[in-house]
XYZ file of C-alpha atoms in Angstrom:
381
model
C 227.622 -56.460 27.972
C 231.075 -56.949 26.565
C 232.183 -53.590 27.974
C 230.739 -54.292 31.431
C 232.466 -57.662 31.515
C 235.776 -56.019 30.585
C 236.170 -58.287 27.555
C 236.453 -55.718 24.772
C 239.785 -56.760 23.271
C 241.137 -55.676 19.876
C 240.075 -59.035 18.421
C 236.496 -58.693 19.735
C 236.286 -55.111 18.489
C 237.317 -56.283 15.004
C 234.506 -58.851 15.080
C 231.985 -56.130 15.927
C 233.311 -53.880 13.143
C 233.235 -56.756 10.653
C 229.433 -56.923 10.978
C 229.233 -53.713 8.948
C 226.230 -52.562 11.013
C 225.679 -48.800 11.235
C 224.518 -49.101 14.846
C 227.817 -50.760 15.753
C 229.847 -47.909 14.232
C 227.591 -45.327 15.908
C 228.053 -46.970 19.318
C 231.836 -47.167 18.860
C 231.940 -43.440 18.065
C 229.501 -42.486 20.851
C 231.562 -44.329 23.463
C 234.811 -42.920 22.008
C 236.249 -46.414 21.554
C 239.496 -46.106 19.623
C 239.714 -48.301 16.550
C 243.272 -49.461 15.941
C 244.859 -47.368 13.196
C 248.400 -46.617 12.129
C 249.276 -43.124 10.994
C 252.270 -43.532 8.688
C 254.479 -40.464 8.847
C 257.076 -40.149 6.086
C 260.130 -37.957 6.612
C 261.606 -36.022 3.733
C 265.099 -35.016 2.675
C 264.787 -31.490 4.085
C 263.157 -32.374 7.390
C 265.266 -34.377 9.841
C 263.837 -32.488 12.836
C 260.284 -33.722 13.543
C 260.003 -31.993 16.925
C 257.599 -29.257 15.847
C 255.568 -31.604 13.666
C 255.114 -34.246 16.375
C 254.328 -31.739 19.110
C 251.662 -30.058 16.986
C 249.981 -33.440 16.490
C 250.625 -34.720 20.036
C 247.026 -34.608 21.316
C 245.911 -36.707 18.337
C 248.837 -38.978 17.490
C 249.752 -39.866 21.072
C 246.665 -42.135 21.151
C 247.959 -44.386 18.375
C 250.903 -46.479 17.303
C 252.981 -44.646 14.700
C 255.286 -45.803 11.950
C 257.932 -43.282 10.904
C 259.953 -44.085 7.804
C 263.173 -42.166 7.366
C 264.080 -41.250 3.802
C 266.992 -43.602 2.958
C 268.822 -40.638 1.376
C 268.573 -38.520 4.522
C 271.961 -38.449 6.248
C 271.069 -36.475 9.385
C 269.729 -38.220 12.467
C 266.026 -37.800 13.138
C 264.950 -35.665 16.075
C 261.726 -37.035 17.565
C 260.287 -35.865 20.914
C 259.396 -38.384 23.592
C 255.918 -39.482 24.550
C 254.859 -41.402 21.435
C 254.347 -45.097 20.751
C 256.249 -45.569 17.512
C 258.587 -47.600 15.346
C 261.208 -45.841 13.235
C 262.439 -47.541 10.083
C 265.795 -46.430 8.699
C 267.784 -47.548 5.659
C 269.263 -50.674 7.346
C 265.746 -51.760 8.349
C 264.418 -51.176 4.825
C 267.352 -53.116 3.349
C 266.702 -55.962 5.775
C 263.025 -56.252 4.832
C 263.147 -55.774 1.046
C 266.832 -56.084 0.104
C 269.317 -53.407 -0.912
C 268.391 -53.594 -4.603
C 264.721 -52.854 -3.854
C 265.119 -50.276 -1.091
C 265.893 -47.522 -3.634
C 262.191 -47.288 -4.579
C 261.489 -45.789 -1.138
C 263.598 -42.684 -1.720
C 262.186 -39.217 -1.053
C 258.478 -38.852 -0.367
C 258.047 -42.460 -1.586
C 259.328 -43.648 1.794
C 255.647 -43.579 2.845
C 255.034 -46.724 0.776
C 257.386 -48.724 2.968
C 255.153 -47.835 5.895
C 252.165 -49.123 3.966
C 254.072 -52.328 3.234
C 255.142 -53.207 6.772
C 252.090 -52.049 8.728
C 249.785 -54.795 9.928
C 246.844 -52.605 10.920
C 243.545 -52.494 9.052
C 243.358 -48.707 8.750
C 246.329 -46.547 7.793
C 246.434 -42.757 8.046
C 249.185 -40.968 6.129
C 250.022 -37.299 6.728
C 252.966 -35.416 5.235
C 255.472 -33.952 7.658
C 254.855 -30.405 6.399
C 251.223 -30.556 7.563
C 249.752 -29.551 10.915
C 246.282 -29.891 12.476
C 243.777 -27.475 10.966
C 240.925 -25.620 12.661
C 237.348 -25.685 11.440
C 235.077 -22.692 10.870
C 234.385 -22.496 14.617
C 238.075 -22.439 15.517
C 238.011 -26.010 16.854
C 241.026 -28.237 16.192
C 240.253 -30.896 13.586
C 240.877 -34.509 14.626
C 241.952 -35.762 11.211
C 242.311 -39.367 12.383
C 238.766 -39.534 13.780
C 237.265 -38.035 10.614
C 239.211 -40.403 8.354
C 237.992 -43.375 10.389
C 234.427 -42.099 10.147
C 234.796 -41.889 6.377
C 236.177 -45.424 6.157
C 233.703 -47.057 8.531
C 230.566 -45.605 6.957
C 229.361 -46.666 3.492
C 230.212 -44.837 0.284
C 227.686 -44.194 -2.498
C 229.561 -44.190 -5.845
C 226.695 -45.339 -8.098
C 224.242 -42.459 -7.597
C 225.204 -38.965 -6.485
C 223.531 -37.583 -3.360
C 223.150 -33.788 -3.612
C 223.462 -33.453 0.172
C 226.891 -35.036 -0.177
C 227.628 -37.887 2.241
C 224.236 -39.076 3.557
C 225.930 -40.900 6.439
C 227.212 -37.717 8.079
C 225.387 -36.028 10.945
C 222.553 -33.776 9.772
C 222.287 -35.313 6.301
C 220.373 -38.120 4.617
C 219.412 -39.345 1.163
C 217.530 -36.821 -0.957
C 214.165 -37.335 -2.629
C 214.482 -39.591 -5.648
C 217.526 -41.511 -4.412
C 216.893 -45.211 -5.175
C 216.261 -47.213 -2.013
C 218.032 -50.167 -3.585
C 221.301 -48.164 -3.504
C 220.963 -46.595 -0.058
C 222.933 -49.270 1.753
C 225.988 -48.103 -0.177
C 229.274 -49.988 -0.483
C 232.401 -50.325 1.619
C 234.591 -47.205 1.636
C 238.204 -48.182 0.976
C 239.918 -44.799 0.600
C 239.465 -41.418 2.318
C 241.153 -38.411 0.692
C 241.429 -35.426 3.008
C 242.072 -31.840 1.928
C 244.278 -29.056 3.251
C 244.248 -25.372 3.973
C 246.863 -22.767 3.045
C 249.065 -24.201 0.278
C 246.877 -25.863 -2.346
C 248.102 -28.873 -4.305
C 248.714 -26.973 -7.534
C 251.160 -28.129 -10.169
C 254.320 -26.074 -10.702
C 252.971 -24.015 -13.667
C 249.855 -22.967 -11.725
C 251.809 -22.301 -8.535
C 254.322 -20.225 -10.492
C 251.516 -18.112 -12.012
C 249.725 -17.692 -8.673
C 252.524 -17.597 -6.092
C 250.433 -15.739 -3.493
C 247.224 -17.746 -3.841
C 246.225 -19.748 -0.775
C 243.279 -21.977 0.047
C 241.360 -20.492 2.978
C 237.969 -22.149 2.402
C 237.008 -24.799 4.929
C 234.073 -26.640 3.364
C 232.250 -28.749 5.931
C 231.450 -31.638 3.593
C 232.385 -35.157 2.551
C 231.332 -36.692 -0.737
C 231.776 -39.986 -2.549
C 233.650 -39.758 -5.835
C 231.334 -41.239 -8.503
C 232.214 -44.553 -10.113
C 234.238 -44.298 -13.352
C 235.432 -40.828 -12.368
C 239.166 -40.298 -11.916
C 240.772 -37.839 -9.528
C 244.379 -36.755 -8.835
C 244.765 -38.417 -5.456
C 247.562 -36.981 -3.334
C 249.317 -38.795 -0.498
C 249.492 -35.613 1.593
C 246.477 -36.473 3.755
C 244.835 -39.842 3.097
C 243.549 -42.923 4.891
C 242.739 -46.350 3.523
C 241.699 -49.857 4.402
C 244.957 -51.744 3.982
C 243.281 -55.154 4.045
C 241.091 -54.210 1.074
C 243.146 -52.003 -1.273
C 246.627 -51.824 0.257
C 248.546 -53.231 -2.757
C 246.971 -50.655 -5.104
C 248.787 -47.784 -3.392
C 252.173 -48.303 -4.921
C 255.407 -46.632 -6.069
C 255.902 -47.258 -9.776
C 255.945 -44.333 -12.225
C 259.167 -42.342 -12.073
C 259.922 -39.396 -14.369
C 263.405 -38.829 -15.683
C 265.235 -36.273 -13.542
C 262.356 -35.784 -11.112
C 263.057 -34.129 -7.795
C 261.955 -34.711 -4.220
C 259.145 -32.162 -4.011
C 255.591 -33.203 -4.788
C 255.425 -30.672 -7.616
C 258.222 -32.561 -9.310
C 256.665 -36.028 -9.209
C 253.747 -37.955 -10.653
C 254.080 -41.128 -8.649
C 251.179 -40.562 -6.252
C 248.917 -39.284 -9.071
C 249.596 -42.491 -11.030
C 249.041 -44.546 -7.874
C 245.785 -42.681 -7.237
C 244.420 -43.467 -10.681
C 245.404 -47.114 -10.239
C 243.590 -47.372 -6.918
C 240.477 -45.641 -8.279
C 240.273 -48.086 -11.210
C 240.661 -50.962 -8.744
C 237.968 -49.583 -6.422
C 235.551 -49.134 -9.333
C 236.138 -52.675 -10.523
C 235.735 -54.234 -7.071
C 232.694 -52.112 -6.192
C 234.428 -50.110 -3.456
C 234.018 -46.446 -2.580
C 236.348 -43.441 -2.377
C 235.491 -40.354 -0.317
C 236.979 -36.864 -0.452
C 236.555 -33.665 1.558
C 237.052 -33.570 5.315
C 239.309 -33.926 7.201
C 241.461 -30.879 6.550
C 245.063 -30.305 7.605
C 247.099 -27.108 7.443
C 249.917 -27.370 4.909
C 252.973 -25.157 5.197
C 254.741 -23.624 2.231
C 257.558 -25.679 0.804
C 259.653 -25.728 -2.343
C 260.309 -23.348 -5.223
C 257.700 -23.618 -7.987
C 259.918 -21.915 -10.566
C 262.802 -24.277 -9.896
C 260.415 -27.238 -10.036
C 258.827 -26.194 -13.321
C 261.503 -27.738 -15.530
C 261.424 -31.032 -13.628
C 257.637 -31.308 -13.653
C 256.870 -30.228 -17.218
C 257.322 -33.775 -18.496
C 254.631 -34.939 -16.078
C 252.239 -32.143 -17.073
C 252.395 -33.264 -20.699
C 252.195 -36.905 -19.699
C 248.795 -36.459 -18.051
C 247.204 -35.865 -21.460
C 248.005 -39.495 -22.310
C 247.629 -41.066 -18.892
C 244.090 -39.880 -18.111
C 242.458 -41.225 -21.331
C 244.283 -44.492 -20.783
C 242.917 -45.018 -17.265
C 239.465 -43.916 -18.401
C 239.469 -46.741 -20.932
C 240.819 -49.508 -18.662
C 238.345 -52.311 -17.956
C 239.412 -55.292 -15.891
C 238.339 -58.888 -16.374
C 235.830 -60.773 -14.261
C 238.681 -63.030 -13.123
C 240.329 -60.108 -11.293
C 238.721 -60.590 -7.879
C 241.484 -59.326 -5.581
C 243.429 -56.082 -5.442
C 246.612 -57.933 -6.379
C 244.877 -59.407 -9.444
C 243.624 -55.963 -10.461
C 247.026 -54.288 -10.131
C 248.642 -57.060 -12.183
C 246.039 -56.665 -14.931
C 246.466 -52.886 -15.020
C 250.239 -53.386 -15.254
C 249.876 -55.734 -18.204
C 247.605 -53.276 -20.026
C 250.087 -50.475 -19.322
C 252.847 -52.560 -20.858
C 250.781 -53.451 -23.935
C 249.222 -50.062 -24.675
C 251.723 -47.541 -23.318
C 254.986 -49.437 -23.026
C 255.735 -49.185 -26.734
C 255.236 -45.393 -26.688
C 257.720 -44.634 -23.932
C 260.080 -46.956 -22.016
C 259.081 -45.091 -18.851
C 255.683 -46.804 -19.007
C 257.297 -50.207 -19.496
C 259.356 -49.588 -16.366
C 256.217 -48.525 -14.499
C 254.435 -51.732 -15.533
C 257.329 -53.849 -14.292
C 257.450 -51.891 -11.030
C 253.730 -52.569 -10.477
C 254.205 -56.303 -10.963
C 257.269 -56.265 -8.714
C 255.243 -54.433 -6.054
C 252.539 -57.106 -6.067
C 255.200 -59.779 -5.575
C 256.821 -57.747 -2.801
C 253.473 -57.220 -1.068
C 252.829 -60.965 -1.095
C 256.349 -61.941 -0.011
C 256.673 -59.522 2.900
C 253.371 -60.840 4.258
C 252.878 -60.872 8.008
C 256.457 -61.844 8.861
C 257.783 -58.290 9.152
C 259.104 -57.510 12.587
C 259.752 -54.199 14.288
C 262.952 -52.399 13.289
C 266.150 -53.108 15.129
C 267.604 -50.795 17.732
């Protein structure tokens, strides 16, 4: 009736989605109604020309508003083809929003976090600029945005594993023995897509297997079980900003780290933070589809020296996050991040000043998230 009357506005659509009813989501998908999302596309130091990237994604991204954040350290002007609805944030815009002393945290691949900060949309899709649309086993182009939205708008099942993977996907359901009391699932807050071609190996593994490529397209989505950590990568993710936005944060920086993903641990640290928060708040995380195609980039041998510190660090970081339990008073994502930061400072800060800096950065991020609020305007000309 709303459609026939021509009254389906963005506000009305949000009200329908807020009901959480499966039949509502099914109708939205069946009628191909586009839910408002914001793909956040970070640029990197070696990629000022986005022409090829944007054109490859044109059929998908041209339907949505885009936020492109230029690496503040990138001197060249960006080359972006016409035909897209987008805002581009450059160093002066970042300085204006967060101040010159804070803008340095958005250097390199971390520029994506500024997009997370200033977006005002419920769902955010983030794809690295060295990734292109993938094709499934039938040779059909994968609509990564549509699959991410499906993952986020259908329940997750973190408290009991379903051996047919995601029971809310077409052609699947709950298996025999799955408790009916858990079949309604919980809200999915984070969708972690995968990629073909270049796998997300660390520098030691990539150096030992320089020719190895991921060619397996597995047609599956699954919920990551509660209390299970995973090395979340920002290469191809989507999340509900209203629910867990502040938990995706730039904080842990290694000494002498570079700009390639092999050489950093920031998104792995952020991923473990957000998983702890989701577990505490009873939210779900999905992984699997959608896939993207990731091009080769970087020199694993050259990155090995920069990343080795992070490889060793994981042996301390993982047990720490496995042991973290948050208080009953932590009822919001901001509360959870602040509590994790305080535990980091108490338990890890005395072992290495790097952890103390990470804890402070997490607390600063929560303050920044609250202060920027809804007052952010579009970038200047």
